Coordinates of C-alpha atoms in Angstrom, one line a residue:
X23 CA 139.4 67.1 157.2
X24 CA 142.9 65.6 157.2
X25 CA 144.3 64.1 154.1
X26 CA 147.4 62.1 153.5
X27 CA 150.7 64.1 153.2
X28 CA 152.1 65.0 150.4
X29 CA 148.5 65.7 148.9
X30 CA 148.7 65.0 145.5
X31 CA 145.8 66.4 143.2
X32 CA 145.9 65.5 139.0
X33 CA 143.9 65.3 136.5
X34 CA 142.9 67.4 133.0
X35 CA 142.7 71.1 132.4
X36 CA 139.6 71.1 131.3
X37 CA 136.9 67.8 131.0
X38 CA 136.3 67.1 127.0
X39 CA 134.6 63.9 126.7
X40 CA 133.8 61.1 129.1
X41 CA 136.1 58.5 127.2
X42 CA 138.7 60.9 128.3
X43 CA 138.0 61.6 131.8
X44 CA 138.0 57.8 132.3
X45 CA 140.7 56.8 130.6
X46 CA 143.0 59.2 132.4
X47 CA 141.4 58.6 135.8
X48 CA 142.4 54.9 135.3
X49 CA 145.9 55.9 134.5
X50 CA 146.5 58.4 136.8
X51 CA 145.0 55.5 139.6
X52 CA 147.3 53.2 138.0
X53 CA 150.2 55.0 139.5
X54 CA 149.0 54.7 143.3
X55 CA 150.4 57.8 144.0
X56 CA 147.4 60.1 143.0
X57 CA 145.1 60.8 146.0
X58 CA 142.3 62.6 144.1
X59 CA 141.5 63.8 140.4
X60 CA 140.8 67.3 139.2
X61 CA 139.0 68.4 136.2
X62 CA 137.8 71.5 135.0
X63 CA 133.8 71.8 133.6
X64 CA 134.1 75.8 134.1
X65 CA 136.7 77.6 132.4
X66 CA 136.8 80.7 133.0
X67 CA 139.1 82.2 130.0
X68 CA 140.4 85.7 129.7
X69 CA 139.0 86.2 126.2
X70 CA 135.3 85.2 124.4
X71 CA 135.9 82.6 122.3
X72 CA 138.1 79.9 123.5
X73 CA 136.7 76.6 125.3
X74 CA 135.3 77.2 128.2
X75 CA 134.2 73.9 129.5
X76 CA 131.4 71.7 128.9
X77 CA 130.1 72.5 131.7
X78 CA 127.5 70.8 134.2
X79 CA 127.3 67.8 131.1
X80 CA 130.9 66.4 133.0
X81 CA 129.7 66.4 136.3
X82 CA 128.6 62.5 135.6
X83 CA 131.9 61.8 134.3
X84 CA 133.4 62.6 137.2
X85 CA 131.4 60.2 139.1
X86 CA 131.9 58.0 136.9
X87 CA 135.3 58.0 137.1
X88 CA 135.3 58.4 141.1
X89 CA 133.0 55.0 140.8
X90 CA 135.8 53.0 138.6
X91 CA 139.1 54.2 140.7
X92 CA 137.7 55.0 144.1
X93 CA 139.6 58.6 143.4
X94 CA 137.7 61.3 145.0
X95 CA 137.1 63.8 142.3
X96 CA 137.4 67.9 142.4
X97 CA 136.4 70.6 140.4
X98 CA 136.5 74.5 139.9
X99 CA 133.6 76.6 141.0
X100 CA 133.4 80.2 140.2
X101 CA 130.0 80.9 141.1
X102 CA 126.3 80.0 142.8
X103 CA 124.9 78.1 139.8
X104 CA 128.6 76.1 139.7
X105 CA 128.3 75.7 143.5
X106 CA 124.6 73.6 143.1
X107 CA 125.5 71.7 140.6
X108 CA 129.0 70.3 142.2
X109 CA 127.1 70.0 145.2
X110 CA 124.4 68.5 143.6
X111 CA 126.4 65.7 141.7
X112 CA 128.2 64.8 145.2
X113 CA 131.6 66.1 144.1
X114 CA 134.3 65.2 146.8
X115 CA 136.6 69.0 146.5
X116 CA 135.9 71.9 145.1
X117 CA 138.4 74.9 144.4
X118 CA 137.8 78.7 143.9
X119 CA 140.4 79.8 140.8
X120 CA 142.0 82.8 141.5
X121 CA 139.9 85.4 139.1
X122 CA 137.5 84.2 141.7
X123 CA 139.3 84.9 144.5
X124 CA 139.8 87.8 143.4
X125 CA 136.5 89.3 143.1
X126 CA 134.9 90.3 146.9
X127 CA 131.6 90.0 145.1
X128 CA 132.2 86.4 143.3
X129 CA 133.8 85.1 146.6
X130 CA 130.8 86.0 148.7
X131 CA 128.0 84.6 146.4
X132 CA 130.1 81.3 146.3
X133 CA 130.9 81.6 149.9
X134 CA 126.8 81.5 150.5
X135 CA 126.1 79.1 147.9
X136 CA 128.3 76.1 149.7
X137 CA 127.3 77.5 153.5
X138 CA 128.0 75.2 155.7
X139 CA 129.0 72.6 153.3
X140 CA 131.8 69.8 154.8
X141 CA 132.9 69.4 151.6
X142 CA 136.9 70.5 151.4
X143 CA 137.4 73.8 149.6
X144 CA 140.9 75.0 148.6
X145 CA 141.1 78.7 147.3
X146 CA 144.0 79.3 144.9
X147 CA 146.0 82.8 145.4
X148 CA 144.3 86.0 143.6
X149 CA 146.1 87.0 140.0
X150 CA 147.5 89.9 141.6
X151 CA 149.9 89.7 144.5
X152 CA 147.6 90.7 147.0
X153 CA 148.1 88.8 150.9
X154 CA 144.7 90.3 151.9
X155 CA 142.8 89.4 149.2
X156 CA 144.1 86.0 149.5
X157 CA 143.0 86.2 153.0
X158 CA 139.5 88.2 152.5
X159 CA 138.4 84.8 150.1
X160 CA 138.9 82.6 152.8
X161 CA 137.4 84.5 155.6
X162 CA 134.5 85.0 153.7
X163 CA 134.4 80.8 153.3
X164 CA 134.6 81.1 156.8
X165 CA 132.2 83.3 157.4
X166 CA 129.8 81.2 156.2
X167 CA 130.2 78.3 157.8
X168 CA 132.7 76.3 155.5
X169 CA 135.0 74.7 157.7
X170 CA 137.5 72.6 155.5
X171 CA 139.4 75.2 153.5
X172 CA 142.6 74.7 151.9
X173 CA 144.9 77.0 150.0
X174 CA 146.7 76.2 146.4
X175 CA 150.0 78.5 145.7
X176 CA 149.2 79.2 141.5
X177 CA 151.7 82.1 141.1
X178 CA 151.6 85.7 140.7
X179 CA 150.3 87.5 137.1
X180 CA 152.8 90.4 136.5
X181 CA 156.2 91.6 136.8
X182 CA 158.7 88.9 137.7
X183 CA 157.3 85.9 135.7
X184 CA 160.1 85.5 133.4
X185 CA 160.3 82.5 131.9
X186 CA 157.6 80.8 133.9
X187 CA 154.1 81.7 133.2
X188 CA 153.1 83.1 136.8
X189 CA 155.7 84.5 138.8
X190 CA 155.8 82.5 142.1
X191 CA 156.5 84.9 144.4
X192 CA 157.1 82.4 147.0
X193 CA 157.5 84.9 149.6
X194 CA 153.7 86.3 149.3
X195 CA 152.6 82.8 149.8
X196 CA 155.1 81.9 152.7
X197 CA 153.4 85.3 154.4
X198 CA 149.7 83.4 153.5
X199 CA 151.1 80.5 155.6
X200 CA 152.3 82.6 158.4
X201 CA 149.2 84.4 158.2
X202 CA 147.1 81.1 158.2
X203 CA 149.7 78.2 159.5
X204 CA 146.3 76.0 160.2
X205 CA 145.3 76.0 156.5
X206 CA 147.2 73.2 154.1
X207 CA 148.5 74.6 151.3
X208 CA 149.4 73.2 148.2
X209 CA 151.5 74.0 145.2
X210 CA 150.2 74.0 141.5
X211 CA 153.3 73.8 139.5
X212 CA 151.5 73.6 135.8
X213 CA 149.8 77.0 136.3
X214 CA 153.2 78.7 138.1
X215 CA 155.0 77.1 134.8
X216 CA 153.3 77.4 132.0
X217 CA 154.9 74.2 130.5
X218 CA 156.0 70.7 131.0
X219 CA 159.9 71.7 131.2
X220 CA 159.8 73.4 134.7
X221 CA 156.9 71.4 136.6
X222 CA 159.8 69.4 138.7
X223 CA 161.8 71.8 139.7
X224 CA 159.4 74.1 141.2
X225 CA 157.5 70.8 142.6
X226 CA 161.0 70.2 144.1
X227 CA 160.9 73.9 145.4
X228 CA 157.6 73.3 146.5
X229 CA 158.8 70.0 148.5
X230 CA 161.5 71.7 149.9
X231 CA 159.3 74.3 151.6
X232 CA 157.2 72.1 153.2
X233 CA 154.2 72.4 151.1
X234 CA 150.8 70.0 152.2
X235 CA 151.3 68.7 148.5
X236 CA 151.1 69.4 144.8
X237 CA 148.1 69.6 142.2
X238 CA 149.2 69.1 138.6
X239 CA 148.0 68.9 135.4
X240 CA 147.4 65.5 133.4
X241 CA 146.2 64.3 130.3
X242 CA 145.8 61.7 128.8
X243 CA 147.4 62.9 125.5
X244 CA 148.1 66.2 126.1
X245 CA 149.5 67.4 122.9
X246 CA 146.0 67.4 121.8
X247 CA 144.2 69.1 125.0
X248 CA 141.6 71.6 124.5
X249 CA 143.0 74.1 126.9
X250 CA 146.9 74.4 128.5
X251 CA 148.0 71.8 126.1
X252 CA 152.0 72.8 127.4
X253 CA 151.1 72.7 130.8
X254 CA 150.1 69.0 131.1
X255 CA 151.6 66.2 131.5
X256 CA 150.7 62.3 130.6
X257 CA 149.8 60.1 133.9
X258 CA 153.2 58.3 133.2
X259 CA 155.5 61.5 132.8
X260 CA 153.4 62.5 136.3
X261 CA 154.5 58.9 137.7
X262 CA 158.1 59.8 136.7
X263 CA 158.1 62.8 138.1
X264 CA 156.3 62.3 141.7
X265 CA 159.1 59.6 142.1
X266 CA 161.9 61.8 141.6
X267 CA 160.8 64.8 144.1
X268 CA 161.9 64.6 147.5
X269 CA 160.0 65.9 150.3
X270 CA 162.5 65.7 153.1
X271 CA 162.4 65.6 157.0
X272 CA 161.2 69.2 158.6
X273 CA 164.6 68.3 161.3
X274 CA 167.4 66.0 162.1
X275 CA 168.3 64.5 165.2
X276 CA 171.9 64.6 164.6
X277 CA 174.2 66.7 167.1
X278 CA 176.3 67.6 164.4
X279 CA 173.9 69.2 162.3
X280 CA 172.0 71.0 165.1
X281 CA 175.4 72.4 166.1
X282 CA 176.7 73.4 162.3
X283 CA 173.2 74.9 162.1
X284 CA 172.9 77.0 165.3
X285 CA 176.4 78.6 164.4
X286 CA 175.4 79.6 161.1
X287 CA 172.2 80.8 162.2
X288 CA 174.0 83.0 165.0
X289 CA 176.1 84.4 161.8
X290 CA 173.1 85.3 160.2
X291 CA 171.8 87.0 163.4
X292 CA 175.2 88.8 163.4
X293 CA 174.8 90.0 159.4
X294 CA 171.2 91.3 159.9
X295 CA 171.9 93.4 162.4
X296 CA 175.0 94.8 160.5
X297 CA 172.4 95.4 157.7
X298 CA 170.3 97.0 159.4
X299 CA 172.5 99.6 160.8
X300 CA 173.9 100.4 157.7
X301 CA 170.5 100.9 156.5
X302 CA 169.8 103.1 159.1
X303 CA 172.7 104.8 158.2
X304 CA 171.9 105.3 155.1
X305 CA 168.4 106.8 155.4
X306 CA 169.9 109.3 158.0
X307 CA 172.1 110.4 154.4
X308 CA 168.9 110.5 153.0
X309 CA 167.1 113.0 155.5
X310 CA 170.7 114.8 155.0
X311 CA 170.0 115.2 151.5
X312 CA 166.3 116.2 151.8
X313 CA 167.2 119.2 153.7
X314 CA 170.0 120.0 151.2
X315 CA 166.8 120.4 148.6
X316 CA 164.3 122.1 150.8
X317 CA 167.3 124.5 151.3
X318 CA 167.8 124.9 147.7
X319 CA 164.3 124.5 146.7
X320 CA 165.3 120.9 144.7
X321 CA 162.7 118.5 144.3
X322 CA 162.6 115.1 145.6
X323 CA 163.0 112.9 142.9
X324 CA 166.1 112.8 140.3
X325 CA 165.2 110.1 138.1
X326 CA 168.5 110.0 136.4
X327 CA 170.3 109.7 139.7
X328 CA 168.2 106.7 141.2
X329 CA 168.7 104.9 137.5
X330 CA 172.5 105.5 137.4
X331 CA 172.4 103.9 141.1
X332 CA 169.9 100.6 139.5
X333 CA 172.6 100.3 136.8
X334 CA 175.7 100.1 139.0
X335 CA 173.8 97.7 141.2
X336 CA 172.7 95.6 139.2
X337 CA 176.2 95.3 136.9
X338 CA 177.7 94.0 140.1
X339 CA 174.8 91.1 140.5
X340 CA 177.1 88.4 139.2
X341 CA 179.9 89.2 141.4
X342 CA 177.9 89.2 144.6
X343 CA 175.9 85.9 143.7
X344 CA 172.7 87.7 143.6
X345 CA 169.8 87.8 141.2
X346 CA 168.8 91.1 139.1
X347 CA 165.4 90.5 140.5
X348 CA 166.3 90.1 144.2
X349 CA 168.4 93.2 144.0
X350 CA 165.2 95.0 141.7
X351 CA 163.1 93.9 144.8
X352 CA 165.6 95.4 147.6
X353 CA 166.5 98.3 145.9
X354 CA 162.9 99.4 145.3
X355 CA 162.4 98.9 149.1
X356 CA 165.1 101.2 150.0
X357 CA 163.9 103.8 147.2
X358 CA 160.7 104.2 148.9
X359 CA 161.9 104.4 152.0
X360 CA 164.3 106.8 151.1
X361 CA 161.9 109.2 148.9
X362 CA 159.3 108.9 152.2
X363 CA 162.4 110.3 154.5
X364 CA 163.0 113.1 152.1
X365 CA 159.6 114.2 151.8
X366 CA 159.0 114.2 155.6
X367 CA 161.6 116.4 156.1
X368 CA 160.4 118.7 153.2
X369 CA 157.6 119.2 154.9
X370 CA 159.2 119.5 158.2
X371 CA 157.5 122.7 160.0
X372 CA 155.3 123.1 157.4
X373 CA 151.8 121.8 159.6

C-alpha cells in the first residue's frame, strides 16, 4: 500500500464526543496537509481510573468524519474484540500501541483477529527498548497474512528520557529500519515529547533522518482534552508547524559537495579505525589486570574505581563537545566489555 511521502497522521488523543471528532476533522482537512486522522476509542491507561475511551460508541464518528473530509480515518487496536469492531465499521488504518506490542500473547490474538486483512497496520515500538520485540509484533502480523504493515517510532520508557517524556533512542529505531528497510516508518513526536514545546524539533529530527512521515497529536481545544492534554496541539498550531519542518533531499548532485563529503567520510574511516585500536589496546590492559587479581586473589569488580573513572569522564564532557548521556552510553559498553575480559581470564584453566 503506498501512501504519499511525508505521511502525515493527526488527530485527537482520545475520541470524546462526535461534535468534536468532526469539528477537528474539518480543521485539520482545512490545512490540506493532513493525509489521514487518528483517534483513539481504546485507551489503554497505566492506572484504573482515568478515561479510557468511549469505546466502540466512536467508531461512527469516525465515519462520519471520513464521510465529510474524504480523510481516511485510523484507530488503536489492542485486542480481538477491538480488531472486529474496527474492522467491522470499515476503518481505513489501524495501529498496535506499544503495551501491545509488547505482549507476545496480545500481539498474536490481534495478529489472528485481522488475518489477512489489506487494511494498513503500523505497530508502534514496545515500551521497553527491545529491537526484537519490535520485530517479533510485526512477524507475527506477517505471519498471519497481513501484508501492509508500517512502523511508528513513539520513544523508549526508561533511563535517558530527560526532559522528553519517552526517550527516543533514535539509534534502536534506526537498527528497526536496518532490520526492516521495506517497512515505512513514522515518527510520533507528541508521545516521544510529552508536550507541545518540543514536537518541532524532534519532527525536524525526524525529517532529517528520512522518516516515511509524522503522526501527531491534535485537538480541537486541547487545553481541555480528556487525555494528553500537553501533548496536543490545535489543527492551526499543527498547520504552523508542518510548514516550518524541512524534509530535505536524501543526495545532491553537486561535485563540490560529493567531493567535501567523500574526504570527510575518508577522515572518519581514518578516526574509527584509530578507535578501535585503542580500544583494543585498552582491553588487552584489562586482561593485564585480570590476571594481576586472579594472582592476588582480587575480585573483579571495584566499584569505587569504575565510579572515580565515570566522574572524570564525564567532568571533561563540555570540553570534548560531548553529551553526559553519549559518554554514559560508551562508557557502559567498554565496562562490560572490560569486566567480560577480566572474568575470562579468571577462569582461564579452570574447565
Amino acid at each position: 500500500m503506498e501512501f504519499k511521502r511525508p505521511l502525515v497522521i493527526a488527530g485527537p488523543c482520545s475520541a470524546e464526543s462526535e461534535e468534536q471528532i468532526l469539528a477537528t476533522a474539518q480543521a485539520l482537512a482545512a490545512t490540506g496537509k493532513v493525509d489521514i486522522m487518528r483517534a483513539g476509542v481504546w485507551k489503554p491507561r497505566t492506572k484504573p481510573g482515568n478515561f479510557e475511551g468511549v469505546g466502540a460508541t466512536a467508531l461512527p464518528w469516525l465515519v462520519k468524519a471520513k464521510e465529510m473530509t474524504g480523510l481516511p480515518v485510523a484507530t488503536e487496536i489492542a485486542n480481538s474484540r477491538h480488531a472486529e469492531s474496527a474492522l467491522e465499521y470499515d476503518i481505513d488504518v489501524l495501529w498496535i500501541g506499544a503495551r501491545t506490542a509488547a505482549n507476545p500473547f496480545s500481539m498474536q490474538e490481534v495478529a489472528e483477529a485481522i488475518r489477512d486483512t489489506e487494511k494498513m497496520v503500523f505497530v508502534k515500538n514496545p515500551v521497553n527498548g527491545d529491537v526484537d520485540l519490535w520485530c517479533g509484533a510485526v512477524e507475527r502480523l506477517a505471519a498471519c497474512g497481513v501484508k501492509n504493515i508500517g512502523l511508528i517510532h513513539r520513544g523508549f520508557s526508561g533511563y535517558g528520557a530527560g526532559e522528553l517524556r519517552n526517550a527516543p533512542m533514535w539509534h534502536l529505531a534506526l537498527e528497526m529500519r536496518r532490520r526492516m528497510p521495506d517497512l515505512p516508518m513514522l515518527c510520533d513526536p507528541s508521545h516521544i515529547c510529552g508536550c507541545r514545546q518540543y514536537i518541532a524539533e524532534v519532527s525536524q529530527q525526524a525529517a532529517d533522518l528520512n522518516y516515511y512521515g509524522l503522526m501527531i497529536e491534535s485537538h480541537i481545544n486541547p487545553d481541555k482534552a480528556w487525555s494528553d492534554a500537553k501533548q496536543q496541539l490545535t489543527p492551526a498550531a499543527l498547520d504552523t508547524l508542518l510548514d516550518g519542518i524541512k524534509w530535505r533531499a536524501g543526495e545532491s548532485s553537486s561535485e563540490s559537495y560529493k567531493t567535501a563529503l567523500l574526504g570527510l567520510r575518508e577522515q572518519i574511516d581514518s578516526l574509527d579505525r584509530e578507535i578501535l585500536q585503542l580500544l583494543s589496546e585498552r582491553m588487552n590492559v584489562a586482561e593485564q589486570i585480570g590476571r594481576i587479581k586472579r594472582e592476588n586473589d582480587v575480585r573483579i569488580l571495584q566499584a569505587s574505581r569504575w565510579e572515580d573513572i565515570v566522574e572524570h569522564v564525564l567532568a571533561q564532557s563540555h570540553n570534548l563537545d560531548l553529551s553526559e548521556e553519549f559518554l554514559h552510553t560508551m562508557l557502559d559498553a567498554v565496562h562490560v566489555e572490560s569486566i567480560n575480559r577480566q572474568n575470562r581470564v579468571m577462569n582461564e584453566g579452570e574447565e
